[in-house]
JSON list of C-alpha atoms in Angstrom, two decimals:
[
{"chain": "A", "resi": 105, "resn": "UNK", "atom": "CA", "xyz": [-76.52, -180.75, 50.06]},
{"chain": "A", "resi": 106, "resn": "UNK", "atom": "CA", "xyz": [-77.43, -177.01, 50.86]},
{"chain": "A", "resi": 107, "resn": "UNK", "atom": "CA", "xyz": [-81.03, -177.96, 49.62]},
{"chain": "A", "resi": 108, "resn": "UNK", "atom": "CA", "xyz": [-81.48, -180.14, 52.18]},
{"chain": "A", "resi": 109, "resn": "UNK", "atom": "CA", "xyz": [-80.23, -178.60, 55.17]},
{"chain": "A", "resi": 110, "resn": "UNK", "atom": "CA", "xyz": [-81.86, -175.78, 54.44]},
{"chain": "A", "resi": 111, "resn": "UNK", "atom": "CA", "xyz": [-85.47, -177.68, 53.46]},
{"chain": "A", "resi": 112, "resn": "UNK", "atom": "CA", "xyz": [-84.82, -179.55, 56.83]},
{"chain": "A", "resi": 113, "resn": "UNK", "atom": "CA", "xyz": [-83.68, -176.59, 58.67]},
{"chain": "A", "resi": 114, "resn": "UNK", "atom": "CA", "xyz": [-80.47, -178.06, 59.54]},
{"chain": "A", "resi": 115, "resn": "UNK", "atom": "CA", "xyz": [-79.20, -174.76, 58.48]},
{"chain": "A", "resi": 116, "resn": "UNK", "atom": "CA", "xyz": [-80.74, -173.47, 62.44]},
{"chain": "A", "resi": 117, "resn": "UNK", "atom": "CA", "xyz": [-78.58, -175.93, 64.54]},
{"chain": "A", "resi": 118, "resn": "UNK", "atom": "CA", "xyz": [-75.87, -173.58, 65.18]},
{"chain": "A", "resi": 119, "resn": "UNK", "atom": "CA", "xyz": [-77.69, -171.39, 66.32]},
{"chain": "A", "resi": 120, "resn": "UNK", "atom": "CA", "xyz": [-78.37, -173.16, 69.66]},
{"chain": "A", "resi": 121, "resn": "UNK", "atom": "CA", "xyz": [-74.82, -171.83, 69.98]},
{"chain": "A", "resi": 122, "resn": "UNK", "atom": "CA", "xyz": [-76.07, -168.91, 70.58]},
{"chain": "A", "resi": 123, "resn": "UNK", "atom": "CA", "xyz": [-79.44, -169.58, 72.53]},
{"chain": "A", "resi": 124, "resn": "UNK", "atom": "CA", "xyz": [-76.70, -171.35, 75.14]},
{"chain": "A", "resi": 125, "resn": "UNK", "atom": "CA", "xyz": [-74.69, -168.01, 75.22]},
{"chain": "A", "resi": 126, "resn": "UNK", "atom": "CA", "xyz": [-78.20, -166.34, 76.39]},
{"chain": "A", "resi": 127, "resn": "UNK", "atom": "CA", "xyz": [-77.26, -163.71, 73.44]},
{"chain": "A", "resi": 128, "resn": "UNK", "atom": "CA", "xyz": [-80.89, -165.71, 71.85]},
{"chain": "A", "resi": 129, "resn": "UNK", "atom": "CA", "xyz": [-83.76, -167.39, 72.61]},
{"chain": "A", "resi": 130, "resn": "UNK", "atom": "CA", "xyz": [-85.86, -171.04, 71.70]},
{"chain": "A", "resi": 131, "resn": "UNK", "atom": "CA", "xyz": [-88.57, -168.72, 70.87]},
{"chain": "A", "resi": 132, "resn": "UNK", "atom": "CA", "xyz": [-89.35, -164.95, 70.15]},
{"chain": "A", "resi": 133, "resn": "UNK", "atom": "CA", "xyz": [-89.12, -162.68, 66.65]},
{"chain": "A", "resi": 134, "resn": "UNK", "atom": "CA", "xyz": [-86.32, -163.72, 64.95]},
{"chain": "A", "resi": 135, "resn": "UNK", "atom": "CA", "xyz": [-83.28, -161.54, 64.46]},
{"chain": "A", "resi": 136, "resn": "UNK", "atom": "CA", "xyz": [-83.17, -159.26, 61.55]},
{"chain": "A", "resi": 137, "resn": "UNK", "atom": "CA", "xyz": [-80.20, -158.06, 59.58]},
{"chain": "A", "resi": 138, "resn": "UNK", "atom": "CA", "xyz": [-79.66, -154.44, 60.09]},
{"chain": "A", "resi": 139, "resn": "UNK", "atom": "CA", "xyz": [-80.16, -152.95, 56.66]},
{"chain": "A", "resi": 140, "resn": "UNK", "atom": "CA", "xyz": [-83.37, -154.45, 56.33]},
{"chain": "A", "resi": 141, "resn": "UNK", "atom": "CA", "xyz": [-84.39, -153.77, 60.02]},
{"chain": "A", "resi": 142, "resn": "UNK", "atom": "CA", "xyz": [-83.75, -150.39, 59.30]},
{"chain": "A", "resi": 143, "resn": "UNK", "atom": "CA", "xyz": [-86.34, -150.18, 57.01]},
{"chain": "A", "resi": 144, "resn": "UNK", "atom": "CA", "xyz": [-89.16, -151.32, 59.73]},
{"chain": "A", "resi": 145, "resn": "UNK", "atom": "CA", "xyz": [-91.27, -148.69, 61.19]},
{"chain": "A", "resi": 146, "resn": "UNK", "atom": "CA", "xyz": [-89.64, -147.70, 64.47]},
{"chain": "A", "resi": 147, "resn": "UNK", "atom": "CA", "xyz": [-91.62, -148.72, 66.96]},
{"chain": "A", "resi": 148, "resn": "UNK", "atom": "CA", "xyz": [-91.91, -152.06, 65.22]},
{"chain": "A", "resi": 149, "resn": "UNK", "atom": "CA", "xyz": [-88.70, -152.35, 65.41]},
{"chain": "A", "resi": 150, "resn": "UNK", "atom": "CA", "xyz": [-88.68, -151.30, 69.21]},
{"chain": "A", "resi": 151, "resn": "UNK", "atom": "CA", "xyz": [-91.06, -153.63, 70.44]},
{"chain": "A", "resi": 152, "resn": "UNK", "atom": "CA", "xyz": [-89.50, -156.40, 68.45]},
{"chain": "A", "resi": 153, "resn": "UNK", "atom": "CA", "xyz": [-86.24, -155.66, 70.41]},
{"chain": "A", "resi": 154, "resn": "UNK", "atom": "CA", "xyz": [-87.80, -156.03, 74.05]},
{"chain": "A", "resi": 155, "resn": "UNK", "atom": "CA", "xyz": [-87.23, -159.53, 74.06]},
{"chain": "A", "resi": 156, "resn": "UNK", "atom": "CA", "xyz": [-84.55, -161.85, 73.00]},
{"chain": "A", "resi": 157, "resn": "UNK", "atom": "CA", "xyz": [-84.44, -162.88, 69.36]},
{"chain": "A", "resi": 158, "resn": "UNK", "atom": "CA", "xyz": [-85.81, -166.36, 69.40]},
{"chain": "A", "resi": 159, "resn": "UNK", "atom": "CA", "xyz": [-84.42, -169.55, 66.35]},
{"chain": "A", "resi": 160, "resn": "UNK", "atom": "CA", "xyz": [-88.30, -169.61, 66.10]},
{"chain": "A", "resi": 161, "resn": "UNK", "atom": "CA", "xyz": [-91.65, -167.73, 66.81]},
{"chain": "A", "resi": 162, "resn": "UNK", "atom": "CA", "xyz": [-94.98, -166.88, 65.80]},
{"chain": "A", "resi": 163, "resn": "UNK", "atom": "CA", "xyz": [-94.36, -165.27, 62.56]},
{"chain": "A", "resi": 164, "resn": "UNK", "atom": "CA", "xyz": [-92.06, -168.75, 61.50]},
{"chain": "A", "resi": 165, "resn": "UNK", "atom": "CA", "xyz": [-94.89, -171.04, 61.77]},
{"chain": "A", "resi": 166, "resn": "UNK", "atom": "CA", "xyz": [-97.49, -168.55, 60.27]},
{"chain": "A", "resi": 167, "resn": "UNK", "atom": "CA", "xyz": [-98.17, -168.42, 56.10]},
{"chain": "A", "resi": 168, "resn": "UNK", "atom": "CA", "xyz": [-97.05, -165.16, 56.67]},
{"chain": "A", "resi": 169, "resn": "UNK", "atom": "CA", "xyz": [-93.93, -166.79, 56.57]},
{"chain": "A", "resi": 170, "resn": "UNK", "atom": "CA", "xyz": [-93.62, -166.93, 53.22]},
{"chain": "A", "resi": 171, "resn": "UNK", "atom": "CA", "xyz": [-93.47, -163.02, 52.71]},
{"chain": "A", "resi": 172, "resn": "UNK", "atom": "CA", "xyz": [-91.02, -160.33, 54.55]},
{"chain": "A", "resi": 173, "resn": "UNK", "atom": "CA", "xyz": [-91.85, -159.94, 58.34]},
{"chain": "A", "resi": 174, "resn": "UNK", "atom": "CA", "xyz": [-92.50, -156.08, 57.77]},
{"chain": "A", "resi": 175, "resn": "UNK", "atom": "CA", "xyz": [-94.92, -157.40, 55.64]},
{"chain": "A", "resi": 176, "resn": "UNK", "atom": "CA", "xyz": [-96.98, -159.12, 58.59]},
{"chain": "A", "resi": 177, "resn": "UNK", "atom": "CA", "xyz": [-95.30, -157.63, 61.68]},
{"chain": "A", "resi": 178, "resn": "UNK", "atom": "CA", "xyz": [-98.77, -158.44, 63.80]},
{"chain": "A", "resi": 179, "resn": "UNK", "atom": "CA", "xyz": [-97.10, -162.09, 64.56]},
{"chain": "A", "resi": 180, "resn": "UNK", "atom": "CA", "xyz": [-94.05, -160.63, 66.92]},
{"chain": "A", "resi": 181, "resn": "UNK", "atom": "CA", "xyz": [-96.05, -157.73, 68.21]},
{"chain": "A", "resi": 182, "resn": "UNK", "atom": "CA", "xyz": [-98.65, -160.69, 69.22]},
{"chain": "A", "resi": 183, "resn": "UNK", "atom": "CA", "xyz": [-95.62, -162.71, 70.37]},
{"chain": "A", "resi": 184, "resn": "UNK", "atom": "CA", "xyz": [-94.37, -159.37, 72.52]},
{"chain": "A", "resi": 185, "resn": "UNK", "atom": "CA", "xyz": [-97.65, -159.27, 74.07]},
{"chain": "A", "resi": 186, "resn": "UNK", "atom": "CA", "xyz": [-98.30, -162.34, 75.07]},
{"chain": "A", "resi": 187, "resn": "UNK", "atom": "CA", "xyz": [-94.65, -164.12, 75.63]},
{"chain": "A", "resi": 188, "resn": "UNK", "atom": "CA", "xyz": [-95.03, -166.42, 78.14]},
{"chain": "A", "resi": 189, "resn": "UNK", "atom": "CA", "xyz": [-94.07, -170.74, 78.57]},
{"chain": "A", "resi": 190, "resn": "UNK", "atom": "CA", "xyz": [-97.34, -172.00, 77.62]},
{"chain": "A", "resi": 191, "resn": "UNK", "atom": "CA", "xyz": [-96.77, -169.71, 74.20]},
{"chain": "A", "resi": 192, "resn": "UNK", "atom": "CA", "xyz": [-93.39, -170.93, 73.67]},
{"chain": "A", "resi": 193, "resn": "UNK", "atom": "CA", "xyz": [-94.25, -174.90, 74.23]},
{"chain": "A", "resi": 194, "resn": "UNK", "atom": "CA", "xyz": [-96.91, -174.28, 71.83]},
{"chain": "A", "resi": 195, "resn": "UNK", "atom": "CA", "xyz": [-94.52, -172.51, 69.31]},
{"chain": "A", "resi": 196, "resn": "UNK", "atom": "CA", "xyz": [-91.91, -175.22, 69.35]},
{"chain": "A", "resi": 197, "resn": "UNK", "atom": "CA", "xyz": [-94.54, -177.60, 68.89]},
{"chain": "A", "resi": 198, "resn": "UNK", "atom": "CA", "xyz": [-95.92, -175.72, 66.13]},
{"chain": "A", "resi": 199, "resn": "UNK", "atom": "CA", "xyz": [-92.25, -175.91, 64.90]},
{"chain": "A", "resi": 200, "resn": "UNK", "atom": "CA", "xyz": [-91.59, -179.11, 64.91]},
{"chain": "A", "resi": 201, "resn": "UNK", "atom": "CA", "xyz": [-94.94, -180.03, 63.09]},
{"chain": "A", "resi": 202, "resn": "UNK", "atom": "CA", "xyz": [-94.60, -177.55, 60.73]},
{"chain": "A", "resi": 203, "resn": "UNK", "atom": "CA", "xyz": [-90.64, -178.99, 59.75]},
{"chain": "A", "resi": 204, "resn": "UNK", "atom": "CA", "xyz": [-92.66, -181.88, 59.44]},
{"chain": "A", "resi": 205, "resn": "UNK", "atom": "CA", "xyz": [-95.79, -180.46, 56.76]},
{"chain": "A", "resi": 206, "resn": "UNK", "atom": "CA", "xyz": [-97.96, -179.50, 59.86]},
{"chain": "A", "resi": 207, "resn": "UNK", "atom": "CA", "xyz": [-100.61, -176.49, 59.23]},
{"chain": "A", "resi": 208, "resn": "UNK", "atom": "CA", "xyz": [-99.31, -172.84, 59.64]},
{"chain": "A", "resi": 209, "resn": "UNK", "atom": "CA", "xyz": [-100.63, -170.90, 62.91]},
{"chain": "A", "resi": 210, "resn": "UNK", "atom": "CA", "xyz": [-102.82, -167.57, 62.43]},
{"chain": "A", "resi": 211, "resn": "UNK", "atom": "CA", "xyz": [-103.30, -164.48, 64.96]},
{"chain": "A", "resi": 212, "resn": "UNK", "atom": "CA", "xyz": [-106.82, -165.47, 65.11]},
{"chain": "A", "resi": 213, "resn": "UNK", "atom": "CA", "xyz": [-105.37, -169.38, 66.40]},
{"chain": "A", "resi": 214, "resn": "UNK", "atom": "CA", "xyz": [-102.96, -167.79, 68.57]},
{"chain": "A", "resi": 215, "resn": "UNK", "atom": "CA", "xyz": [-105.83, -165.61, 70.35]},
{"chain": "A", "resi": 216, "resn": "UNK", "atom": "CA", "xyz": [-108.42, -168.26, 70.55]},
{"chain": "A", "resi": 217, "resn": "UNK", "atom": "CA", "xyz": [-105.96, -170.59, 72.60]},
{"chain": "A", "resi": 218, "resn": "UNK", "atom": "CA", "xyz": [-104.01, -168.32, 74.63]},
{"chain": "A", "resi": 219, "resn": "UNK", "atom": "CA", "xyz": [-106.50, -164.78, 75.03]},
{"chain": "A", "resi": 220, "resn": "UNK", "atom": "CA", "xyz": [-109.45, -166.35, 75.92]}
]
């Protein structure tokens, strides 16, 4: 049962609990626990803590994804830089094709659509 809520990402619904508080966001870096965000550079961890925490965000629907977020932090920073409601529609879009087997997003991708 656990297998597939989490492969669905089921495991996420609760927290729109929280994005209806306004203690979180739709979209922005995700929230990190505190022993391992204390491990982050500190102005990494700075600049990932200007905006709300989002349930999804660049570095989610990245192949980065599959590795630590310290490990490609250039997906928030981007996300930091550029937040705006064009960038989250396209990141919940993203989302919801990537739940579904869609193609992860790159920083190149990202740049090309919204820096241009």
């Amino acid at each position: 049962w656990s297998r597939f809520l989490r492969r669905y990402h089921l495991d996420e619904l609760p927290q729109f609990w929280a994005v209806a508080q306004g203690s979180m966001s739709l979209v922005g870096p995700r929230p990190e626990m505190v022993g391992l965000s204390a491990t982050f550079p500190a102005d990494f961890v700075a600049q990932r803590t200007s905006v709300l925490p989002g349930m999804t965000g660049a570095w989610q629907v990245s192949d980065a994804a599959a590795g630590l977020i310290c490990e490609a932090p250039e997906f928030d920073r981007w996300y930091v830089e550029h937040a705006s409601p064009s960038v989250d529609a396209f990141l919940l879009s993203r989302t919801i094709s990537m739940v579904c087997g869609g193609s992860p997003v790159t920083v190149a991708e990202l740049n090309d659509r919204f820096c241009s």
